[in-house]
Coordinates of C-alpha atoms (C1' of nucleotides) in Angstrom, one line a residue:
Chain H
M889 CA -12.5 19.9 -10.7
A890 CA -15.1 17.2 -9.8
A891 CA -15.1 15.4 -6.5
G892 CA -12.9 12.4 -5.9
T893 CA -10.2 14.0 -8.1
F894 CA -7.2 12.4 -6.7
H895 CA -8.7 9.0 -6.6
K896 CA -9.4 9.2 -10.3
L897 CA -5.9 10.6 -10.9
R898 CA -4.4 7.7 -9.1
D899 CA -6.3 5.3 -11.3
E900 CA -5.4 7.2 -14.4
I901 CA -1.6 7.2 -13.6
E902 CA -1.7 3.7 -12.4
N903 CA -3.3 2.7 -15.7
D904 CA -0.7 4.5 -17.7
I905 CA 2.0 2.7 -15.8
L906 CA 0.4 -0.7 -16.2
T907 CA -0.3 -0.3 -19.9
G908 CA 3.3 0.8 -20.4
F909 CA 2.5 4.4 -21.4
F910 CA 5.0 5.3 -18.7
A911 CA 8.0 3.0 -19.1
P912 CA 9.8 1.4 -16.2
G913 CA 12.5 3.8 -15.0
E914 CA 10.8 6.8 -16.4
R915 CA 10.6 9.9 -14.3
L916 CA 7.2 11.2 -13.4
D917 CA 7.3 15.0 -13.4
E918 CA 4.8 16.5 -11.1
V919 CA 4.4 19.8 -13.0
Q920 CA 4.1 17.9 -16.3
L921 CA 1.4 15.6 -14.9
A922 CA -0.4 18.5 -13.3
G923 CA -0.5 20.2 -16.7
R924 CA -1.6 17.1 -18.5
F925 CA -4.6 16.6 -16.1
G926 CA -5.4 20.3 -15.7
V927 CA -4.9 20.3 -11.9
S928 CA -2.4 21.6 -9.5
R929 CA 0.6 19.7 -8.1
T930 CA -1.2 18.8 -4.9
P931 CA -3.5 16.1 -6.1
I932 CA -0.8 14.8 -8.3
R933 CA 1.5 14.4 -5.4
E934 CA -1.2 12.6 -3.4
A935 CA -1.8 10.2 -6.3
L936 CA 2.0 9.5 -6.6
I937 CA 2.3 8.9 -2.9
Q938 CA -0.5 6.3 -3.1
L939 CA 1.3 4.6 -6.0
G940 CA 4.5 4.7 -4.0
A941 CA 2.8 2.9 -1.1
I942 CA 1.5 0.2 -3.5
G943 CA 4.9 -0.3 -4.9
L944 CA 4.3 0.9 -8.5
V945 CA 6.6 3.9 -8.3
E946 CA 9.6 4.7 -6.2
L947 CA 9.6 7.9 -4.3
R948 CA 13.1 9.2 -3.9
P949 CA 13.2 12.0 -1.4
R950 CA 13.9 15.3 -3.1
R951 CA 14.6 13.5 -6.3
G952 CA 11.1 12.8 -7.7
A953 CA 9.2 9.7 -8.5
I954 CA 10.2 7.0 -11.1
V955 CA 8.3 4.1 -12.4
V956 CA 9.6 1.0 -10.6
D957 CA 11.3 -1.6 -12.8
P958 CA 10.8 -4.9 -11.0
G959 CA 13.3 -6.8 -13.1
A960 CA 12.8 -10.4 -14.3
N961 CA 13.8 -11.8 -10.9
R962 CA 11.3 -9.8 -8.9
I963 CA 8.6 -10.6 -11.4
Y964 CA 9.3 -14.2 -11.1
E965 CA 9.1 -13.9 -7.3
M966 CA 5.7 -12.1 -7.6
F967 CA 4.3 -15.0 -9.7
E968 CA 5.6 -17.4 -7.1
V969 CA 3.7 -15.7 -4.3
M970 CA 0.7 -15.3 -6.5
G971 CA 0.7 -19.0 -7.1
E972 CA 0.7 -19.7 -3.4
L973 CA -2.1 -17.2 -2.7
E974 CA -4.2 -18.5 -5.5
G975 CA -3.6 -22.0 -4.4
M976 CA -4.8 -21.0 -0.9
A977 CA -7.9 -19.4 -2.4
G978 CA -8.6 -22.5 -4.4
A979 CA -8.2 -24.7 -1.3
L980 CA -10.5 -22.5 0.7
A981 CA -13.0 -22.3 -2.1
A982 CA -13.1 -26.1 -2.3
R983 CA -14.2 -26.2 1.3
R984 CA -16.3 -23.2 1.6
H985 CA -18.0 -22.5 -1.8
T986 CA -21.8 -22.0 -1.8
E987 CA -24.3 -22.7 -4.5
Q988 CA -24.0 -19.1 -5.7
D989 CA -20.2 -19.4 -5.9
R990 CA -20.6 -22.5 -7.9
D991 CA -22.8 -20.8 -10.4
K992 CA -20.4 -17.8 -10.8
L993 CA -17.5 -20.1 -11.2
L994 CA -19.2 -22.2 -13.9
S995 CA -20.4 -19.1 -15.7
A996 CA -17.0 -17.6 -15.8
H997 CA -15.6 -20.9 -16.9
A998 CA -18.1 -21.0 -19.8
R999 CA -17.2 -17.5 -20.9
C1000 CA -13.5 -18.5 -20.9
E1001 CA -14.4 -21.5 -23.1
R1002 CA -16.2 -19.3 -25.6
S1003 CA -13.3 -16.8 -25.9
A1004 CA -10.7 -19.5 -26.0
T1005 CA -12.3 -21.4 -28.8
S1006 CA -12.9 -18.2 -30.8
G1007 CA -9.2 -17.4 -30.4
D1008 CA -9.9 -13.9 -29.1
T1009 CA -7.0 -13.2 -26.7
D1010 CA -8.4 -9.9 -25.5
A1011 CA -11.7 -11.4 -24.6
Y1012 CA -10.0 -14.4 -22.9
Y1013 CA -7.8 -12.0 -21.0
Y1014 CA -10.9 -10.4 -19.5
D1015 CA -12.8 -13.6 -18.9
N1016 CA -9.8 -15.1 -17.3
E1017 CA -9.7 -12.3 -14.8
L1018 CA -13.4 -13.0 -14.0
F1019 CA -12.6 -16.7 -13.5
H1020 CA -9.9 -16.1 -11.1
H1021 CA -11.8 -13.5 -9.2
S1022 CA -14.7 -15.9 -8.8
I1023 CA -12.3 -18.3 -7.0
Y1024 CA -11.1 -15.5 -4.7
E1025 CA -14.6 -14.7 -3.8
A1026 CA -15.5 -18.4 -3.2
S1027 CA -12.7 -18.5 -0.7
H1028 CA -14.9 -16.4 1.6
S1029 CA -11.9 -14.6 2.9
G1030 CA -12.2 -10.9 2.5
F1031 CA -8.5 -10.3 3.2
L1032 CA -7.3 -13.0 0.9
L1033 CA -9.6 -11.6 -1.8
S1034 CA -8.0 -8.1 -1.4
Q1035 CA -4.5 -9.5 -1.5
C1036 CA -5.1 -11.6 -4.5
T1037 CA -6.9 -8.9 -6.4
A1038 CA -4.0 -6.4 -5.7
L1039 CA -1.3 -8.8 -6.8
H1040 CA -3.3 -10.0 -9.8
R1041 CA -3.6 -6.4 -10.8
R1042 CA 0.1 -5.8 -10.3
L1043 CA 1.0 -8.7 -12.5
R1044 CA -1.6 -7.8 -15.2
P1045 CA 0.8 -6.5 -17.8
Y1046 CA 3.1 -9.5 -17.7
R1047 CA 0.1 -11.9 -17.7
R1048 CA -1.1 -10.1 -20.8
L1049 CA 2.2 -10.6 -22.6
Q1050 CA 2.2 -14.2 -21.7
L1051 CA -1.2 -14.9 -23.2
R1052 CA 0.3 -13.9 -26.6
V1053 CA 2.5 -17.0 -26.5
R1054 CA 1.4 -19.6 -28.9
N1055 CA -1.2 -22.0 -27.5
R1056 CA -0.9 -20.5 -24.0
M1057 CA -4.6 -19.6 -24.1
K1058 CA -5.8 -23.1 -24.9
V1059 CA -3.5 -24.7 -22.4
S1060 CA -4.7 -22.2 -19.8
F1061 CA -8.3 -23.0 -20.4
S1062 CA -7.7 -26.8 -20.2
E1063 CA -6.0 -26.2 -16.8
H1064 CA -9.1 -24.3 -15.7
A1065 CA -11.3 -27.3 -16.3
G1066 CA -9.3 -29.4 -13.8
I1067 CA -9.4 -26.5 -11.3
V1068 CA -13.2 -26.2 -11.5
E1069 CA -13.6 -29.9 -11.1
A1070 CA -11.4 -30.0 -8.0
I1071 CA -13.1 -27.0 -6.3
L1072 CA -16.6 -28.3 -6.9
A1073 CA -15.6 -31.7 -5.7
G1074 CA -14.3 -30.2 -2.5
E1075 CA -10.8 -31.5 -3.1
A1076 CA -8.9 -28.7 -1.5
E1077 CA -5.4 -30.0 -1.9
T1078 CA -5.9 -30.9 -5.5
A1079 CA -7.3 -27.4 -6.2
R1080 CA -4.3 -25.9 -4.5
A1081 CA -1.8 -27.9 -6.4
L1082 CA -3.5 -27.3 -9.8
L1083 CA -3.8 -23.5 -9.2
R1084 CA -0.2 -23.2 -8.0
S1085 CA 1.1 -24.8 -11.2
H1086 CA -1.4 -22.9 -13.3
I1087 CA 0.1 -19.6 -12.1
A1088 CA 3.7 -20.5 -11.6
V1089 CA 6.2 -19.5 -14.1
Q1090 CA 8.1 -22.7 -14.7
G1091 CA 9.9 -24.4 -17.4
D1092 CA 9.3 -23.0 -20.8
R1093 CA 7.1 -20.3 -19.4
F1094 CA 10.1 -18.7 -17.7
G1095 CA 11.8 -18.3 -21.0
D1096 CA 8.7 -16.8 -22.4
L1097 CA 8.6 -14.3 -19.6
I1098 CA 12.2 -13.2 -20.2
A1099 CA 11.5 -12.9 -23.9
S1100 CA 8.5 -10.8 -23.4
L1101 CA 10.3 -8.5 -21.0
A1102 CA 13.1 -8.0 -23.6
V1103 CA 10.4 -6.8 -26.0
G1104 CA 9.2 -4.3 -23.3
D1105 CA 12.8 -3.1 -22.8
R1106 CA 13.2 -2.4 -26.5
K1107 CA 10.3 0.0 -26.3
V1108 CA 12.1 2.0 -23.6
S1109 CA 15.3 2.8 -25.4
Chain Z
M169 CA 11.2 20.9 9.7
A170 CA 14.0 18.4 9.0
A171 CA 14.3 16.4 5.9
G172 CA 12.2 13.3 5.4
T173 CA 9.5 14.8 7.4
F174 CA 6.5 13.0 6.1
H175 CA 8.2 9.7 6.2
K176 CA 8.8 10.2 9.9
L177 CA 5.3 11.4 10.3
R178 CA 3.9 8.3 8.6
D179 CA 5.9 6.1 11.0
E180 CA 4.9 8.2 14.0
I181 CA 1.2 8.0 13.2
E182 CA 1.4 4.4 12.2
N183 CA 3.1 3.6 15.5
D184 CA 0.4 5.4 17.4
I185 CA -2.2 3.3 15.6
L186 CA -0.4 0.0 16.1
T187 CA 0.2 0.7 19.8
G188 CA -3.5 1.6 20.3
F189 CA -2.9 5.3 21.1
F190 CA -5.4 5.9 18.3
A191 CA -8.2 3.5 18.8
P192 CA -10.0 1.7 16.0
G193 CA -12.8 3.8 14.7
E194 CA -11.2 7.0 15.9
R195 CA -11.2 9.9 13.6
L196 CA -7.9 11.4 12.7
D197 CA -8.2 15.2 12.5
E198 CA -5.7 16.7 10.1
V199 CA -5.6 20.1 11.9
Q200 CA -5.2 18.5 15.3
L201 CA -2.4 16.2 14.0
A202 CA -0.7 19.1 12.3
G203 CA -0.8 21.0 15.6
R204 CA 0.5 18.0 17.5
F205 CA 3.6 17.6 15.3
G206 CA 4.1 21.3 14.6
V207 CA 3.7 21.1 10.9
S208 CA 1.1 22.2 8.4
R209 CA -1.7 20.0 7.1
T210 CA 0.1 19.1 3.9
P211 CA 2.6 16.5 5.2
I212 CA -0.1 15.2 7.5
R213 CA -2.3 14.5 4.6
E214 CA 0.5 12.8 2.7
A215 CA 1.2 10.6 5.7
L216 CA -2.5 9.7 6.1
I217 CA -2.8 8.9 2.4
Q218 CA 0.1 6.4 2.7
L219 CA -1.5 4.8 5.7
G220 CA -4.7 4.6 3.7
A221 CA -2.9 2.8 0.9
I222 CA -1.5 0.3 3.4
G223 CA -4.9 -0.3 4.8
L224 CA -4.4 1.0 8.3
V225 CA -6.8 3.9 8.0
E226 CA -9.9 4.4 5.8
L227 CA -10.0 7.6 3.8
R228 CA -13.6 8.7 3.3
P229 CA -13.8 11.4 0.7
R230 CA -14.7 14.8 2.3
R231 CA -15.3 13.0 5.6
G232 CA -11.9 12.5 7.0
A233 CA -9.7 9.5 7.9
I234 CA -10.6 7.0 10.6
V235 CA -8.6 4.2 12.0
V236 CA -9.7 0.9 10.5
D237 CA -11.2 -1.6 12.8
P238 CA -10.5 -4.9 11.1
G239 CA -12.9 -6.9 13.3
A240 CA -12.3 -10.4 14.7
N241 CA -13.1 -12.1 11.4
R242 CA -10.7 -10.0 9.3
I243 CA -8.0 -10.5 11.8
Y244 CA -8.5 -14.2 11.7
E245 CA -8.2 -14.1 7.9
M246 CA -5.0 -12.1 8.1
F247 CA -3.5 -14.7 10.4
E248 CA -4.6 -17.3 7.9
V249 CA -2.9 -15.7 5.0
M250 CA 0.2 -14.9 7.2
G251 CA 0.4 -18.6 8.0
E252 CA 0.4 -19.5 4.4
L253 CA 3.1 -16.9 3.5
E254 CA 5.3 -17.9 6.4
G255 CA 4.9 -21.5 5.4
M256 CA 6.0 -20.7 1.9
A257 CA 9.0 -18.7 3.3
G258 CA 9.9 -21.7 5.4
A259 CA 9.6 -24.1 2.5
L260 CA 11.8 -21.9 0.3
A261 CA 14.2 -21.4 3.2
A262 CA 14.6 -25.1 3.6
R263 CA 15.7 -25.4 0.0
R264 CA 17.7 -22.2 -0.5
H265 CA 19.3 -21.3 2.8
T266 CA 23.0 -20.5 2.9
E267 CA 25.6 -20.9 5.6
Q268 CA 25.0 -17.3 6.6
D269 CA 21.2 -17.8 6.8
R270 CA 21.8 -20.8 9.0
D271 CA 24.0 -18.8 11.4
K272 CA 21.4 -16.0 11.6
L273 CA 18.6 -18.4 12.2
L274 CA 20.4 -20.3 14.9
S275 CA 21.5 -17.1 16.6
A276 CA 17.9 -15.8 16.6
H277 CA 16.7 -19.1 17.9
A278 CA 19.3 -18.9 20.7
R279 CA 18.1 -15.4 21.7
C280 CA 14.5 -16.7 21.8
E281 CA 15.6 -19.5 24.1
R282 CA 17.2 -17.0 26.5
S283 CA 14.2 -14.7 26.7
A284 CA 11.7 -17.5 26.8
T285 CA 13.4 -19.2 29.8
S286 CA 13.9 -15.9 31.6
G287 CA 10.1 -15.3 31.1
D288 CA 10.6 -11.8 29.6
T289 CA 7.7 -11.5 27.3
D290 CA 8.8 -8.1 25.9
A291 CA 12.3 -9.5 25.0
Y292 CA 10.8 -12.6 23.6
Y293 CA 8.4 -10.5 21.5
Y294 CA 11.4 -8.8 19.9
D295 CA 13.5 -11.9 19.5
N296 CA 10.6 -13.7 18.0
E297 CA 10.4 -11.0 15.3
L298 CA 14.1 -11.5 14.6
F299 CA 13.5 -15.2 14.3
H300 CA 10.8 -14.9 11.8
H301 CA 12.5 -12.3 9.8
S302 CA 15.6 -14.5 9.5
I303 CA 13.3 -17.1 7.9
Y304 CA 11.9 -14.6 5.4
E305 CA 15.5 -13.6 4.5
A306 CA 16.5 -17.2 4.1
S307 CA 13.7 -17.7 1.5
H308 CA 15.8 -15.5 -0.8
S309 CA 12.7 -14.0 -2.3
G310 CA 12.8 -10.3 -2.0
F311 CA 9.1 -9.9 -2.8
L312 CA 8.1 -12.6 -0.3
L313 CA 10.2 -10.9 2.3
S314 CA 8.5 -7.6 1.7
Q315 CA 5.0 -9.1 1.9
C316 CA 5.8 -11.1 5.0
T317 CA 7.3 -8.1 6.7
A318 CA 4.4 -5.9 5.9
L319 CA 1.8 -8.4 7.1
H320 CA 3.8 -9.3 10.2
R321 CA 3.9 -5.6 11.1
R322 CA 0.2 -5.2 10.5
L323 CA -0.5 -8.1 12.9
R324 CA 2.0 -6.9 15.5
P325 CA -0.5 -5.6 18.1
Y326 CA -2.6 -8.8 18.1
R327 CA 0.5 -11.0 18.2
R328 CA 1.7 -9.0 21.2
L329 CA -1.6 -9.6 23.0
Q330 CA -1.5 -13.3 22.3
L331 CA 2.0 -13.6 23.9
R332 CA 0.4 -12.6 27.2
V333 CA -1.6 -15.8 27.2
R334 CA -0.4 -18.3 29.8
N335 CA 2.4 -20.5 28.5
R336 CA 2.1 -19.2 24.9
M337 CA 5.7 -18.1 25.0
K338 CA 7.1 -21.5 26.0
V339 CA 4.8 -23.3 23.5
S340 CA 5.9 -20.9 20.8
F341 CA 9.6 -21.5 21.5
S342 CA 9.2 -25.2 21.5
E343 CA 7.5 -24.9 18.1
H344 CA 10.5 -22.9 16.9
A345 CA 12.8 -25.8 17.6
G346 CA 11.0 -28.1 15.2
I347 CA 10.9 -25.4 12.5
V348 CA 14.6 -24.8 12.7
E349 CA 15.3 -28.4 12.5
A350 CA 13.1 -28.9 9.4
I351 CA 14.6 -25.9 7.6
L352 CA 18.2 -26.9 8.3
A353 CA 17.5 -30.4 7.3
G354 CA 16.1 -29.1 4.0
E355 CA 12.7 -30.6 4.6
A356 CA 10.6 -28.0 2.8
E357 CA 7.1 -29.5 3.3
T358 CA 7.7 -30.2 7.0
A359 CA 8.9 -26.6 7.5
R360 CA 5.8 -25.3 5.7
A361 CA 3.4 -27.4 7.8
L362 CA 5.0 -26.5 11.1
L363 CA 5.1 -22.8 10.3
R364 CA 1.6 -22.8 9.1
S365 CA 0.3 -24.2 12.3
H366 CA 2.7 -22.1 14.3
I367 CA 1.1 -19.0 13.0
A368 CA -2.5 -20.1 12.5
V369 CA -5.1 -19.1 15.0
Q370 CA -6.8 -22.4 15.7
G371 CA -8.6 -24.1 18.6
D372 CA -8.0 -22.4 21.9
R373 CA -6.0 -19.7 20.3
F374 CA -9.0 -18.4 18.5
G375 CA -10.8 -17.9 21.8
D376 CA -7.7 -16.2 23.2
L377 CA -7.8 -13.8 20.2
I378 CA -11.4 -12.9 20.7
A379 CA -10.9 -12.4 24.4
S380 CA -7.9 -10.1 23.8
L381 CA -9.9 -8.1 21.3
A382 CA -12.7 -7.6 23.9
V383 CA -10.1 -6.1 26.2
G384 CA -9.1 -3.8 23.4
D385 CA -12.7 -2.8 22.9
R386 CA -13.2 -1.9 26.5
K387 CA -10.4 0.7 26.3
V388 CA -12.2 2.4 23.5
S389 CA -15.5 3.1 25.2
Chain L
dT1133 C1' 42.3 18.1 -21.5
dT1134 C1' 40.5 16.8 -17.3
dC1135 C1' 39.0 17.4 -12.8
dA1136 C1' 37.4 20.0 -8.9
dG1137 C1' 34.8 23.8 -7.1
dT1138 C1' 31.1 27.0 -7.3
dT1139 C1' 27.1 29.0 -8.9
dC1140 C1' 22.7 28.9 -11.0
dG1141 C1' 18.5 26.7 -12.4
dA1142 C1' 14.9 23.5 -11.8
dT1143 C1' 12.2 20.6 -8.9
dT1144 C1' 10.6 18.9 -4.6
dG1145 C1' 8.7 19.8 0.1
dT1146 C1' 6.0 22.7 3.1
dA1147 C1' 3.0 26.4 4.3
dT1148 C1' -0.9 29.2 3.6
dA1149 C1' -5.1 30.7 1.3
dC1150 C1' -9.4 29.8 -0.7
dA1151 C1' -13.6 26.9 -2.3
dT1152 C1' -16.7 23.3 -1.7
dG1153 C1' -19.1 19.9 0.7
dA1154 C1' -20.6 17.7 5.2
dC1155 C1' -22.3 18.0 10.0
dT1156 C1' -24.9 20.5 13.8
dG1157 C1' -28.1 23.2 15.8
dT1158 C1' -32.1 25.8 15.5
dT1159 C1' -36.5 27.2 13.8
dG1160 C1' -40.9 26.4 11.9
dA1161 C1' -44.7 23.6 10.5
dC1162 C1' -47.7 19.7 11.1
Chain R
dG43 C1' -43.9 17.0 20.6
dT44 C1' -41.7 15.4 16.6
dC45 C1' -39.9 15.8 12.3
dA46 C1' -38.1 18.3 8.5
dA47 C1' -35.8 22.1 6.3
dC48 C1' -32.4 25.7 6.5
dA49 C1' -28.5 28.2 7.8
dG50 C1' -24.1 28.5 9.9
dT51 C1' -19.8 26.5 11.1
dC52 C1' -16.1 23.6 10.4
dA53 C1' -13.2 20.2 8.0
dT54 C1' -11.6 18.6 3.8
dG55 C1' -9.9 19.2 -1.1
dT56 C1' -7.4 22.1 -4.2
dA57 C1' -4.6 25.9 -5.7
dT58 C1' -0.8 28.9 -5.1
dA59 C1' 3.3 30.8 -3.0
dC60 C1' 7.6 30.2 -0.9
dA61 C1' 11.8 27.8 0.8
dA62 C1' 15.2 24.3 0.5
dT63 C1' 17.9 21.0 -1.9
dC64 C1' 19.7 18.5 -5.7
dG65 C1' 21.9 18.4 -10.2
dA66 C1' 24.0 20.4 -14.1
dA67 C1' 26.7 23.5 -16.3
dC68 C1' 30.4 26.6 -16.3
dT69 C1' 34.9 28.3 -14.9
dG70 C1' 39.3 27.9 -13.3
dA71 C1' 43.6 25.6 -12.5
dA72 C1' 46.8 21.6 -12.8

DNA sequence: TTCAGTTCGATTGTATACATGACTGTTGAC
DNA sequence: GTCAACAGTCATGTATACAATCGAACTGAA
C-alpha cells in the first residue's frame, strides 16, 4: 500500500467515528477493519492506538476497542473547557493580532455572513470553523492553537447538530460581529467574555444538546 | 511478557523522556529500545505511537521517532494555557466543592506546609502535585480534570527545575494559602486570578525558566 | 429449570519475516 | 579538490504466524 498508510487509516476511522458511521459504544473489530481497508491488522492497530490516545476510542486490554460514548455530562464539560480556551484565544488575539490576522478574521466573518443570510447550514458550518480558526491563529500561541483545534474537532459532531436548531445560525453570526469588534478594538476581556458565552452550552442550548443526543441514540438501537 | 506490556512500556519510555534520560532531539531507535526492554519491535512501536499522539515525540514517516524539543517559547505557551485551565478549575472548585473536597484540599495544603518549612524540595514537589490535583477534583469536571492532569504531567520537568530557584518553594506555598482561602470562601473569580498568576511564568520567573532550559541544553551536547 | 464448571472458539497481543524507502560512503567526473 | 551520482546498508512499515486470554456455549448436577 502507499506510504503514510496508517496516518490515512487513522483519519479515515476518526472520520467514520465523528460522522457517526461508527456509533458510540460500537466495537471496532481489527480483522473486519483490516478487510475493509485491504490492509493487515498491524496498521489498523496502530491507528486505533492513536485514536485511543486522543480519547475517541477506549482500548480495553484483551477486549478490543470500542467507540467512546462521552455522555451528555462529559460533552457539556468539554464545551465548558472549549469556551474557556476560546475565550483565552480571543483575549490574546485582541492584544496580539497583526494586520494580516485582521484581514483573515474579517474575510472569514464576511464568508459567515454570506452563508448565514443564504441559510446554507452546511456552508455556514464550514465558514464558522474558518472564523474560529482565524481567532486561534491570531492568538499567536502555537500551543493554544493546537489545543483549540483538537477540541474543536472533537466537538464537531455536536456542534453540527446544534446548528440545525432553529435560528441558531443567525444568532451565532450576530454574536460573531461583537467578537470581531472586541478583538479588533483590542478589548481583551470583552472578547473573552463574548467568546465564552458564544461557545458555552447554557440555558436553552443545554436542552437542545440533550435533545440532539437523544436523536443520535435512536440511531444506535 | 506479562500482561499490559505496552502500557507499561509507554509509561517507562514516557518517564525516561520526562526525566531527561532521553534528551530532546534524541532519536528513539525501535530495535535498540526493543533490546533494552527485552521485547520485539511491535509493542515498542505501539508505545511510541501513543507518545506521538500525546505530543511527547515526533513521528517522522520512514525516518523514526525523535523526542520533541518544545523550545522556550512553546513551554511558555504551555504554562500560559495551564494557568488558564487551573484558574478555571479553581473557579469551578470555589462554586462546587463538597465537604470531602474541602478536607482533601486542606490536608494537601497541610502537607505542603510541612515540606515547605522543612525545606525538602522533593517532598514539596510531590505534595504540590497533590494540592493541585485536589483542586482539579474539586472542580467536579471530569474532562477538565483529565486535561489539567495531562498538561500538568507534560510540564512536570520544567516545574521541577523551577522549584530549585531560591525561595520559589516558600513563595509558592504562601500563594497556596490565598488560593485555599478563596476556594473555601466560594470566591470563584479570586481563586481564578490567584491560580492564574500562581502558574503563569511572568517577570523574573521567565528568566528563571530560560536559565533552567540552558542548563538542560548543556547536558545534551 | 437454573446455576456452576469446563471446554472450545474467537480475538487480541507479541514475535518474526519481508519489502520499501532513507542515509552513508565511495567513486567518478568536472 | 569539490560536487554529484550510485550503490550498499540499515531502519522503518507492513504482513503473517503464533501464543495467550477472554467470552460464550454446552453439559452436568442440584
